[in-house]
Amino acid sequence: MKKLLPVFLLVFAASAAFANFDSDFRNNLGGKTSHDIKQYAGDLGLLIGMSDFHDGRAASFPGFDVGISANIVKPDNAIDDAADNDYKWAPVVYANAQLPILGLNVAARGTSFDGLSSLGGGVRWSLVGSSILPLFPDITASFFYDRMGSDYFNANHFSASISASVKVLMLEPYAGYGYDYTDLKVKDTGTNFDGNSYSKDGSRFTLGLNVSPIPFFYFYGAYVFAGDSSGMQAGLGARF
């Protein structure tokens, strides 16, 4: 596990060479339409929303689940196209803990990276646990709110997801569906868009794999599909 940490640090460092969220947004608004900004908002929501889950389980009381992920989106909007952004990246730190009631988890997540800041929280609820039968899937629903911002926009992001996973020895494949709604308000760009809000919603589908090579620690990777946009996620964390 210690050998993996430098790899992730290098990924995050290398990502600084890619999209700068605030300047790329401001510098490439020329000639764009409200539709283009809506599409941009949708890709921004996908970037954060893919952090809703990394398996189908909620933390067990009184335990915690903490980690960091690299979220990568291949955007489909004219603003990023004009900025030659083939990919957008952000590291996201997350943590959740179970309350002693009905399998309910409280969760927090956030990032401050390359002109983008985001802070969010939510709840995760274990609908079905694997303790029912051997190899029976864990199924968890989650709901999140995130407040995002940069020098030239602020955004509210709401998401709802459901995920399922089955743990077999150290492997845990998982799949899930999510819904993202992002409302973005433009500010301080010196364009006619200033003060206006633009919203976009959409679905995402995730397939991934968790691997737990040693007790308490895990790492994972996933592919995320959201219509014309897509994404990838890689992360590592600990349950204790």
mmCIF file of C-alpha atoms in Angstrom, residues 20 24 36 41 43 47 60 75 92-94 96 108 117 120 140 144 163 166 174-175 200 202 234 236 240:
data_model
loop_
_atom_site.group_PDB
_atom_site.id
_atom_site.type_symbol
_atom_site.label_atom_id
_atom_site.label_comp_id
_atom_site.label_asym_id
_atom_site.label_seq_id
_atom_site.Cartn_x
_atom_site.Cartn_y
_atom_site.Cartn_z
ATOM 1 C CA ASN A 20 -7.301 25.253 -14.890
ATOM 2 C CA ASP A 24 -10.199 28.164 -18.850
ATOM 3 C CA ASP A 36 -22.597 25.480 -23.823
ATOM 4 C CA ALA A 41 -22.146 22.583 -15.635
ATOM 5 C CA ASP A 43 -19.498 17.890 -16.742
ATOM 6 C CA LEU A 47 -16.580 15.263 -11.850
ATOM 7 C CA SER A 60 -20.273 -0.273 10.124
ATOM 8 C CA PRO A 75 -15.821 16.410 -21.066
ATOM 9 C CA VAL A 92 -11.303 14.421 -3.841
ATOM 10 C CA VAL A 93 -10.915 13.608 -0.139
ATOM 11 C CA TYR A 94 -13.844 11.803 1.497
ATOM 12 C CA ASN A 96 -18.024 8.775 6.244
ATOM 13 C CA ALA A 108 -18.231 14.614 3.822
ATOM 14 C CA SER A 117 -13.012 24.462 -4.695
ATOM 15 C CA GLY A 120 -20.019 18.736 0.251
ATOM 16 C CA THR A 140 -26.585 1.318 -0.436
ATOM 17 C CA PHE A 144 -25.245 14.517 -1.443
ATOM 18 C CA SER A 163 -24.818 1.068 -5.616
ATOM 19 C CA VAL A 166 -20.313 -8.355 -3.723
ATOM 20 C CA TYR A 174 -19.438 -3.002 -7.741
ATOM 21 C CA ALA A 175 -21.928 -1.231 -9.991
ATOM 22 C CA LYS A 200 -27.972 20.691 -16.175
ATOM 23 C CA GLY A 202 -28.132 13.774 -16.073
ATOM 24 C CA ALA A 234 -9.023 5.649 -8.965
ATOM 25 C CA LEU A 236 -7.289 4.356 -2.014
ATOM 26 C CA PHE A 240 -11.410 1.114 10.679
#
